[in-house]
Amino acid sequence: MVATGSLAAIGAVATAWPFINNLNPAADTLALSTIEVNVAPIAVGQAVTVKWRGKPVFIRHRTPDEIAKAKAVKLSELPDPETDAARVTDANKKVRPEWLVLVGVCTHLGCVPLGNKSGDQRGEFGGWFCPCHGSAYDTSGRIRKGPAPKNLEVPQFVFATDTLVRIG
Amino acid sequence: MASPHGAPPVFNNKVIAWIDHRLPIFSYIEKEYHTFPTPRNFNYFWNFGAIATVMLVLMIATGIVLATNYTPHVLMAFDSVERIDRDVPQGWLIRDLHMNGASFFFIAVYVHIFRGMYYGSYKAPRELLWILGVVIFLLMMATAFMGYVLPWGQMSFWGATVITNLFSAIPVVGQSVVDWLWGGFSVDNPTLNRFFALHYLLPFVIVGVVGLHVVALHVHGSNNPLGIDPKGPQDTVPFHPYYTMKDGFGVIAFMVVFAVFVFFLPDYMGHPDNYIPANPLVTPAHIVPEWYFLPFYAILRAVPDKLGGVLGMFGAIAVLFLLPWLDTSRVRSCTFRPIYKWFMLVLVADVVILGFCGANPPEGFWVPLSRVATLYYFFHFIILLPILGKIERPLPLPSSIADAVLKKKVG
Ligand code: HEM
Ligand code: FES
């Protein structure tokens, strides 16, 4: 009886698995995962939003002032401590502090924070501000205030040339 | 329950008698909806169960008709709903009935829940009946949430994004759950497809649970405004014609108000941003859920921590499951609970305040107000209810329903 019972239980779990796995992203959805962006037209102080995996990606050409501000912050002041340098290093370990590449999705509940367009509200830390529940990010995209638990995600990115960035 | 109103029914019609002998549906209807002994003292709050049932049927009927013209694809969903509104014969009516029907379904259920709380209908022996009701409420919320995603407007998309992201707060399995909901890297076509499938399914699950809810109800019969058990035939009347007629009247009155919205204010309860097609790159400046979710949304935002907010929101419903055990008073009806009666009304005010907090941006005084209101909500259930039941002195209960009713007539 124990043997029959356990076999039935194993069978039930093995049968349930395909049903659950079926909910995971399909192969063609996973395939849409790299884009290339020419950053030459983005002037200092400007930012653009591009679409990657159905989500917005922010590319900001930071001003020297914004970089200085991001560097000056002590790690102990950050809810999710991370240096600015680590966030602007590409997959080839090249550091270009003027280019900040971020997934533009608030780590709270997924809204797109404001701050990429000129004239947008940028919140009290000069980076981005999420209007949904009031999370404020700094000029390195790190969370400083509000309910979001983590910094804006830095996607896998690499500078293929000086002006061409590949994301994904 | 044995019927005090005579022997099992005898059917004169031969066909009915033949069927009933093999499948006793007619005896069942006779027993549960005709002779069923029902307290004689219901007030109009007792109409809302019947009203909610009618709304459920209406939602399913209009939903199936909508589904015949709706296309669950990100490129076509918005346009297919616009087509239903503009080109499909009577499509506007079916859609407005469904759209406003959801709101009115929630109105009916909220009044129904309030009734249960005010008159202590959750107390023994009706705990499971109450719990099944809370299950129905949860299923309704899931159904309405997924339905609101289907027209694929800006609020659909961003509501779906925010709510599905709630699950990412769950430690360890959170991200997997979100992936299973999305079927991709974000809310996208696979999400819309699966939400449509579930939106079609869940209402029928609700029908099943409503069935159990009614079975549980008919074991011990209905509670009543006095909260005391009927002691004999003098305390009850047969369900038909007394309450079939009263429920019919209530349903008609409710439908009149419903019709005013459907025909004259169809978009009053909706949000104009949902007439802008979904754009994954731009979040509306101010996202709000449908009005019936606002109090829970306010609790979510009141806690300045992601996991905490999510726990608060689900906890607000979890306490309802525990209500039969949190309330330690043995008196059911607030009519005889001189202190709790007022706290019950304060709770209603608190939930309304939470609703306003949820509708407004999380700025300025709305932030502290939503925190105070959230704390009060939990204080009511977790602290006030257990203690008050012990210290409050209830008023003397009448000896029977008939006694109380007749005294009122005279006095
Ligand atoms: C518990 C019952 C139900 C509730 C509470 C409910 C709720 C909703 C809501 C809130 C919407 C969004 C309306 C809008 O803003 O446009 C919606 C849309 C929709 N529902 Fe339902 N629904 C229910 C049952 C059903 C059923 C049984 C079907 C059958 C397939 C269905 C099919 C649809 C379709 C096709 C749409 C998209 C068209 C539209 O948006 O008007 N619904 N539902
Ligand atoms: S989604 Fe950004 S603060 Fe909630």
XYZ file of C-alpha atoms and ligand atoms in Angstrom:
626
model
C 0.000 0.000 0.000
C 2.858 2.367 0.850
C 4.534 1.477 -2.438
C 1.360 2.119 -4.425
C 0.769 5.359 -2.571
C 4.280 6.667 -3.153
C 4.209 5.676 -6.792
C 0.911 7.506 -7.227
C 2.371 10.562 -5.498
C 5.449 10.544 -7.733
C 3.220 10.098 -10.743
C 1.047 13.027 -9.695
C 4.039 15.316 -9.252
C 5.577 14.205 -12.550
C 2.276 14.900 -14.276
C 1.890 18.310 -12.649
C 5.332 19.474 -13.770
C 4.591 19.899 -17.510
C 1.516 21.911 -16.605
C 3.537 24.318 -14.494
C 6.523 24.455 -16.800
C 4.137 25.249 -19.619
C 3.601 28.630 -17.944
C 7.280 29.586 -18.333
C 8.428 31.800 -21.228
C 8.405 30.025 -24.596
C 11.516 29.566 -26.747
C 10.563 32.317 -29.212
C 9.929 34.738 -26.357
C 13.377 33.954 -24.917
C 14.963 34.417 -28.342
C 14.104 38.121 -28.544
C 16.854 39.067 -26.197
C 19.543 41.321 -27.758
C 19.381 44.825 -29.211
C 21.993 47.303 -30.432
C 21.710 51.040 -29.922
C 23.726 53.815 -31.552
C 24.410 56.305 -28.775
C 26.195 58.914 -30.887
C 23.157 61.219 -31.168
C 22.577 61.379 -27.399
C 23.994 64.716 -26.171
C 25.466 65.200 -22.713
C 22.638 65.543 -20.208
C 20.184 63.716 -22.459
C 18.665 60.297 -22.085
C 16.782 57.933 -24.373
C 14.407 55.073 -23.770
C 14.628 51.961 -25.924
C 12.569 48.795 -25.773
C 14.253 45.521 -24.798
C 12.384 42.324 -23.938
C 9.194 44.363 -23.836
C 10.637 46.632 -21.168
C 12.047 50.136 -21.348
C 15.820 50.535 -21.113
C 17.203 53.939 -20.136
C 20.481 55.139 -21.630
C 21.605 58.365 -20.000
C 24.550 60.447 -21.131
C 25.471 61.828 -17.725
C 26.900 65.278 -17.062
C 30.171 65.570 -15.063
C 28.102 66.949 -12.223
C 25.792 63.931 -12.181
C 28.770 61.574 -12.218
C 30.431 63.461 -9.363
C 27.225 63.335 -7.340
C 26.852 59.589 -7.907
C 30.464 58.962 -6.881
C 30.281 61.113 -3.773
C 27.609 58.996 -2.059
C 28.864 56.807 0.786
C 27.860 53.149 0.486
C 26.556 53.232 4.036
C 23.857 55.681 2.932
C 22.442 53.251 0.367
C 19.622 50.772 1.003
C 21.129 48.528 -1.712
C 24.847 49.335 -1.544
C 26.660 49.345 -4.881
C 29.384 51.643 -6.209
C 28.702 53.862 -9.183
C 31.762 52.417 -10.949
C 30.377 48.879 -10.793
C 27.209 50.079 -12.496
C 28.940 51.684 -15.481
C 31.332 48.827 -16.233
C 30.407 46.866 -19.347
C 30.782 43.138 -19.936
C 34.346 43.702 -21.221
C 35.237 45.514 -17.996
C 35.391 48.835 -19.803
C 34.382 51.709 -17.496
C 32.636 54.661 -19.120
C 31.053 56.719 -16.359
C 29.325 59.064 -18.815
C 27.046 56.243 -20.014
C 24.521 54.787 -17.626
C 22.415 51.900 -18.946
C 19.451 50.806 -16.833
C 16.327 48.689 -17.077
C 13.695 51.402 -16.659
C 11.483 49.347 -14.391
C 10.950 50.388 -10.792
C 12.058 47.570 -8.491
C 9.000 48.102 -6.348
C 6.101 47.040 -8.536
C 7.311 47.637 -12.049
C 6.229 51.128 -13.119
C 8.447 53.153 -15.434
C 10.061 55.911 -13.363
C 10.029 59.506 -14.616
C 13.230 61.407 -15.326
C 14.306 60.360 -18.790
C 12.600 63.166 -20.676
C 13.674 66.761 -20.195
C 11.108 68.434 -17.999
C 10.286 65.201 -16.162
C 10.232 65.209 -12.409
C 13.470 63.569 -11.211
C 12.875 63.307 -7.495
C 15.011 64.615 -4.683
C 18.153 62.720 -5.710
C 18.252 64.034 -9.255
C 17.968 60.661 -10.977
C 14.524 59.165 -11.457
C 11.267 59.336 -9.591
C 8.586 56.661 -9.671
C 5.160 58.278 -9.478
C 3.369 55.059 -8.611
C 4.344 54.818 -4.976
C 6.996 57.492 -4.680
C 10.394 55.758 -5.020
C 13.341 58.108 -5.700
C 16.547 56.992 -7.465
C 19.870 58.864 -7.684
C 22.007 59.720 -10.715
C 23.394 56.200 -10.679
C 19.893 54.710 -10.652
C 20.284 53.541 -7.073
C 17.305 53.468 -4.752
C 17.445 56.197 -2.134
C 13.942 56.631 -0.809
C 10.518 54.990 -1.039
C 9.202 51.434 -1.062
C 11.442 50.016 -3.828
C 13.920 47.561 -2.306
C 16.621 47.513 -4.986
C 18.580 49.709 -7.379
C 17.365 49.972 -10.960
C 18.762 46.895 -12.671
C 21.799 47.300 -14.921
C 21.260 44.903 -17.814
C 24.075 42.929 -19.390
C 25.602 45.454 -21.830
C 28.772 45.927 -23.854
C 30.194 48.713 -26.002
C 30.784 47.027 -29.373
C 32.347 50.273 -30.630
C 32.644 53.670 -28.960
C 29.145 54.594 -30.039
C 27.384 51.265 -30.340
C 26.067 49.561 -27.244
C 24.711 46.029 -27.301
C 22.173 45.172 -24.638
C 21.399 41.592 -23.651
C -33.359 20.336 7.775
C -36.725 18.792 8.507
C -39.498 20.967 7.234
C -42.019 21.996 9.840
C -44.353 22.868 6.979
C -45.783 19.460 6.236
C -44.891 16.168 4.580
C -42.662 15.710 1.490
C -44.291 17.251 -1.585
C -46.604 15.243 -3.862
C -46.453 16.319 -7.504
C -49.669 16.168 -9.514
C -47.968 16.621 -12.855
C -46.989 13.121 -14.051
C -43.833 14.211 -15.875
C -42.565 16.093 -12.843
C -43.406 13.171 -10.567
C -41.589 10.761 -12.941
C -38.454 12.882 -13.036
C -38.521 13.642 -9.351
C -38.706 9.974 -8.466
C -35.424 9.447 -10.324
C -33.667 12.800 -9.791
C -35.276 14.724 -6.934
C -34.600 18.222 -8.216
C -38.214 19.274 -7.783
C -38.303 18.039 -4.194
C -35.086 19.901 -3.647
C -36.489 23.177 -4.987
C -39.676 22.635 -3.039
C -37.785 22.027 0.178
C -35.017 24.613 -0.145
C -36.838 27.454 -1.883
C -40.498 27.003 -1.123
C -41.259 25.585 2.303
C -37.780 26.408 3.618
C -38.447 27.980 7.028
C -36.929 31.463 7.051
C -36.840 33.936 9.936
C -39.801 36.275 9.625
C -37.864 39.402 10.546
C -35.419 39.975 7.661
C -34.628 43.570 6.782
C -33.505 44.790 3.355
C -29.884 43.863 4.051
C -30.981 40.264 3.478
C -31.659 41.043 -0.191
C -28.056 41.289 -1.206
C -27.313 37.583 -1.435
C -29.999 37.206 -4.059
C -28.819 40.389 -5.769
C -25.234 39.105 -5.904
C -26.450 35.832 -7.411
C -28.336 37.683 -10.121
C -25.228 39.772 -10.845
C -23.104 36.630 -11.153
C -25.485 35.181 -13.715
C -25.525 38.498 -15.562
C -21.713 38.645 -15.626
C -21.480 35.169 -17.101
C -24.169 35.824 -19.704
C -22.680 39.143 -20.854
C -19.128 37.777 -20.622
C -19.794 34.867 -22.937
C -21.398 37.182 -25.491
C -18.409 39.559 -25.255
C -16.005 36.663 -25.719
C -17.562 35.892 -29.082
C -16.229 39.212 -30.378
C -13.153 39.750 -28.255
C -9.592 39.000 -29.492
C -6.996 38.207 -26.810
C -3.938 39.550 -28.610
C -1.869 42.603 -27.676
C -2.205 44.088 -31.144
C -5.933 43.511 -31.450
C -7.492 43.415 -27.978
C -7.977 47.183 -27.614
C -9.455 47.523 -31.088
C -11.696 44.509 -30.661
C -13.211 46.070 -27.531
C -13.685 49.379 -29.375
C -15.351 47.422 -32.167
C -17.696 45.814 -29.632
C -18.557 49.317 -28.415
C -19.043 50.896 -31.848
C -19.801 48.345 -34.551
C -21.211 45.167 -33.046
C -25.037 45.318 -32.795
C -25.899 46.061 -29.141
C -22.245 45.494 -28.341
C -22.120 48.746 -26.380
C -24.945 47.538 -24.186
C -23.406 44.149 -23.498
C -20.063 45.733 -22.696
C -21.545 48.432 -20.470
C -23.554 45.795 -18.627
C -20.417 43.737 -18.082
C -18.195 46.699 -17.172
C -20.648 48.272 -14.730
C -21.917 44.864 -13.714
C -18.542 44.155 -12.148
C -18.845 47.312 -10.043
C -22.398 46.563 -9.003
C -21.506 42.966 -8.224
C -18.915 44.315 -5.804
C -21.385 46.811 -4.341
C -23.795 43.957 -3.656
C -21.080 41.772 -2.160
C -19.685 44.550 0.021
C -23.140 45.243 1.453
C -23.604 41.485 1.896
C -20.299 41.229 3.792
C -21.189 44.235 5.952
C -24.519 42.597 6.768
C -22.696 39.448 7.853
C -20.367 41.423 10.067
C -22.964 43.705 11.634
C -25.372 40.899 12.488
C -22.674 38.394 13.443
C -23.648 35.878 10.768
C -20.124 34.433 10.842
C -20.555 32.990 14.322
C -21.220 29.348 15.155
C -22.604 27.356 13.479
C -21.977 29.418 10.331
C -18.162 29.684 10.310
C -17.696 27.607 7.155
C -20.486 29.460 5.426
C -18.607 32.680 6.168
C -15.257 31.247 5.045
C -16.772 30.082 1.756
C -18.023 33.648 1.335
C -14.509 35.036 1.782
C -13.277 32.494 -0.784
C -15.891 33.778 -3.224
C -14.730 37.334 -2.520
C -11.106 36.379 -3.300
C -12.119 34.611 -6.516
C -14.159 37.655 -7.540
C -11.175 39.898 -7.008
C -8.973 37.652 -9.139
C -11.636 37.486 -11.846
C -12.275 41.217 -11.932
C -8.571 41.988 -11.950
C -7.964 39.730 -14.941
C -11.051 41.026 -16.721
C -9.822 44.585 -16.366
C -6.610 43.583 -18.164
C -8.485 42.324 -21.223
C -9.325 45.662 -22.947
C -5.538 46.309 -22.946
C -5.682 50.020 -22.183
C -3.081 51.894 -20.176
C -4.718 51.073 -16.835
C -5.133 47.445 -17.868
C -1.460 47.144 -18.652
C -0.087 49.033 -15.676
C -2.559 47.552 -13.237
C -1.468 44.116 -14.436
C 2.180 45.107 -14.092
C 1.842 46.400 -10.549
C -0.339 43.559 -9.293
C 1.698 40.739 -10.848
C 4.854 42.329 -9.445
C 3.345 42.012 -5.968
C 4.222 38.335 -6.101
C 7.911 39.110 -6.633
C 7.973 40.195 -2.991
C 7.485 36.577 -1.874
C 10.861 35.229 -0.755
C 12.493 32.421 -2.802
C 9.660 31.476 -5.185
C 8.454 35.015 -5.930
C 10.228 35.510 -9.244
C 9.142 32.074 -10.531
C 5.550 32.892 -9.722
C 5.861 36.174 -11.621
C 7.357 34.337 -14.614
C 4.461 31.897 -14.576
C 1.999 34.751 -14.560
C 3.789 36.629 -17.344
C 5.077 33.855 -19.569
C 7.808 36.279 -20.636
C 9.981 39.125 -19.419
C 7.116 41.468 -18.743
C 3.342 41.692 -19.032
C 2.866 40.879 -22.701
C 0.925 38.735 -25.148
C 1.360 35.453 -23.233
C 0.039 37.217 -20.124
C -3.024 38.477 -21.954
C -3.731 34.980 -23.309
C -3.551 33.254 -19.984
C -5.551 35.967 -18.246
C -8.311 35.554 -20.789
C -8.353 31.791 -20.238
C -8.549 32.279 -16.472
C -11.073 35.105 -16.711
C -13.325 32.714 -18.569
C -12.763 29.925 -16.069
C -12.966 31.563 -12.655
C -16.611 32.723 -12.797
C -17.636 29.083 -13.139
C -15.476 28.203 -10.159
C -17.342 30.963 -8.317
C -20.632 29.315 -9.301
C -19.356 26.110 -7.705
C -18.337 27.797 -4.475
C -21.626 29.726 -4.360
C -23.303 26.301 -4.535
C -21.375 25.151 -1.465
C -22.122 28.484 0.235
C -25.847 27.880 -0.252
C -25.626 24.253 0.893
C -23.894 25.419 4.067
C -26.518 28.135 4.508
C -29.379 25.677 4.272
C -27.996 23.400 6.974
C -28.764 25.811 9.808
C -30.788 28.355 7.878
C -30.338 32.097 7.741
C -29.295 34.342 10.563
C -31.541 37.376 11.109
C -31.338 40.955 12.388
C -31.839 39.845 15.991
C -29.135 37.203 15.748
C -31.154 34.691 17.795
C -32.178 31.262 16.496
C -35.802 30.649 15.464
C -37.441 28.565 18.154
C -40.422 27.282 16.237
C -42.911 27.864 13.405
C -44.084 31.130 14.956
C -40.621 32.594 14.261
C -40.417 31.662 10.580
C -42.272 31.995 7.305
C -41.882 29.788 4.204
C -39.280 31.125 1.789
C -41.836 31.253 -1.014
C -43.758 33.457 -1.486
C -42.524 35.694 1.315
C -38.869 36.015 0.468
C -39.038 35.195 -3.218
C -41.187 38.309 -3.485
C -39.080 40.426 -1.167
C -35.888 39.365 -2.968
C -37.581 40.043 -6.282
C -38.432 43.523 -5.131
C -34.867 44.106 -3.936
C -33.393 42.862 -7.195
C -35.659 45.160 -9.207
C -34.790 48.200 -7.087
C -31.087 47.414 -7.439
C -31.448 46.955 -11.192
C -33.067 50.374 -11.518
C -29.969 52.025 -10.047
C -27.738 49.745 -12.103
C -29.603 50.716 -15.273
C -29.082 54.416 -14.559
C -25.333 53.805 -14.642
C -25.390 51.485 -17.644
C -27.457 53.841 -19.766
C -26.499 57.296 -18.555
C -23.127 57.055 -16.803
C -21.415 54.045 -18.359
C -17.887 55.326 -17.798
C -18.480 57.018 -14.463
C -16.780 54.290 -12.460
C -14.021 53.649 -14.962
C -10.819 55.529 -15.595
C -10.363 57.569 -18.807
C -6.765 56.350 -19.200
C -8.079 52.923 -20.046
C -9.244 54.345 -23.359
C -5.580 54.922 -24.251
C -4.035 51.764 -25.773
C -1.450 50.061 -23.559
C 2.074 51.467 -23.869
C 4.773 49.444 -22.095
C 7.202 52.383 -22.164
C 5.083 55.006 -20.412
C 3.397 54.639 -17.045
C 0.383 56.930 -16.531
C 1.223 59.680 -14.045
C -1.229 58.283 -11.565
C -2.259 54.636 -11.643
C -5.289 53.595 -9.690
C -7.103 50.291 -9.618
C -10.855 49.980 -9.997
C -12.706 51.554 -7.066
C -13.487 48.232 -5.405
C -9.789 47.557 -4.840
C -8.901 51.004 -3.487
C -8.925 50.215 0.267
C -6.592 47.261 -0.289
C -4.400 49.319 -2.587
C -4.140 51.985 0.127
C -2.978 49.341 2.631
C -0.376 48.153 0.121
C 1.023 51.643 -0.233
C 0.765 52.550 3.426
C 3.569 50.183 4.410
C 6.941 51.647 3.360
C 8.371 48.229 2.548
C 7.704 45.985 -0.429
C 7.111 42.667 1.333
C 5.405 44.425 4.229
C 2.960 46.136 1.897
C 2.076 42.889 0.186
C 1.618 41.101 3.523
C -0.574 43.961 4.735
C -2.763 43.760 1.670
C -3.271 40.012 1.823
C -3.459 40.161 5.623
C -6.435 42.498 5.319
C -8.331 39.607 3.746
C -6.731 36.909 5.890
C -8.223 38.489 9.018
C -11.659 37.984 7.491
C -11.045 34.240 7.432
C -10.244 34.356 11.140
C -13.127 36.634 12.053
C -15.305 33.874 13.578
C -12.561 33.187 16.122
C -11.338 36.731 16.636
C -14.763 37.840 17.817
C -15.148 36.447 21.308
C -18.632 37.789 22.012
C -21.397 35.216 22.081
C -24.022 37.711 21.007
C -24.384 37.782 17.226
C -26.290 40.914 16.332
C -24.866 44.388 16.870
C -28.389 45.402 17.865
C -27.569 44.003 21.295
C -23.931 45.058 21.431
C -24.064 48.700 22.546
C -20.332 49.348 22.197
C -19.355 47.130 19.297
C -22.168 48.575 17.194
C -20.323 51.894 17.062
C -16.954 50.317 16.409
C -18.521 48.430 13.516
C -19.590 51.746 11.990
C -16.145 53.207 12.663
C -14.668 50.267 10.754
C -16.889 51.078 7.785
C -15.738 54.709 7.948
C -12.146 53.487 8.187
C -12.511 51.370 5.041
C -14.083 54.309 3.194
C -11.187 56.536 4.284
C -8.764 53.882 3.057
C -10.624 53.958 -0.246
C -10.017 57.697 -0.588
C -6.365 57.210 0.367
C -6.036 54.609 -2.370
C -7.588 56.939 -4.924
C -5.204 59.802 -4.180
C -1.500 60.032 -4.928
C 0.758 58.866 -2.082
C 1.772 62.395 -1.143
C 1.196 64.939 1.586
C -1.276 64.084 4.279
C -2.611 61.029 2.444
C 0.496 59.126 3.530
C 0.046 59.482 7.308
C -3.725 59.155 6.926
C -3.422 55.860 5.076
C -1.011 54.598 7.734
C -3.332 55.480 10.589
C -6.309 53.971 8.769
C -4.345 50.783 8.022
C -3.294 50.436 11.637
C -6.864 50.983 12.749
C -8.131 48.310 10.376
C -5.861 45.688 11.895
C -6.432 47.038 15.411
C -10.149 46.441 14.936
C -9.773 42.787 14.043
C -6.760 41.694 16.020
C -7.046 43.671 19.244
C -10.455 45.252 19.621
C -12.635 42.278 18.674
C -11.111 39.686 21.043
C -11.032 42.101 23.986
C -14.367 43.799 23.486
C -16.201 40.467 23.363
C -14.976 39.813 26.891
C -15.676 43.185 28.492
C -18.798 44.434 26.725
C -22.122 43.944 28.453
C -24.694 42.984 25.830
C -28.304 44.151 26.100
C -30.856 41.490 27.113
C -31.839 39.302 24.161
C -35.547 38.900 23.342
C -36.994 35.526 24.197
C -37.919 34.792 20.573
C -38.130 36.390 17.151
C -41.930 36.401 17.227
C -41.884 37.997 20.628
C -39.618 40.834 19.530
C -41.471 41.417 16.264
C -44.902 41.522 17.863
C -43.768 43.756 20.703
C -42.376 46.224 18.196
C -45.718 46.273 16.354
C -47.580 47.135 19.539
C -45.077 49.406 21.235
C -17.434 36.916 -11.795
C -17.843 37.345 -12.944
C -17.069 38.357 -13.788
C -16.486 39.550 -13.408
C -16.456 40.169 -12.002
C -15.907 40.139 -14.614
C -15.227 41.363 -14.670
C -14.740 41.975 -15.809
C -14.185 43.298 -15.879
C -14.004 44.253 -14.695
C -13.866 43.533 -17.191
C -13.286 44.832 -17.770
C -14.393 45.666 -18.385
C -13.826 46.879 -19.068
O -13.310 47.756 -18.367
O -13.895 46.934 -20.289
C -14.167 42.356 -17.946
C -13.953 42.222 -19.314
C -14.255 41.082 -20.044
N -14.859 39.933 -19.568
Fe -15.483 39.607 -17.662
N -16.128 39.305 -15.680
C -16.829 38.201 -15.223
C -17.243 37.121 -15.983
C -16.903 36.892 -17.324
C -17.212 35.679 -18.071
C -17.908 34.438 -17.516
C -16.737 35.860 -19.326
C -16.854 34.831 -20.430
C -15.917 34.601 -21.223
C -16.142 37.194 -19.409
C -15.556 37.781 -20.551
C -14.993 39.035 -20.624
C -14.446 39.638 -21.817
C -14.398 38.989 -23.210
C -13.977 40.918 -21.472
C -13.282 41.949 -22.390
C -14.240 42.909 -23.006
C -14.378 44.195 -22.205
O -13.388 44.667 -21.676
O -15.495 44.716 -22.126
N -16.260 37.793 -18.163
N -14.719 41.404 -17.090
S 6.253 50.833 -8.686
Fe 7.659 52.403 -8.381
S 7.253 53.022 -6.397
Fe 5.880 51.372 -6.662
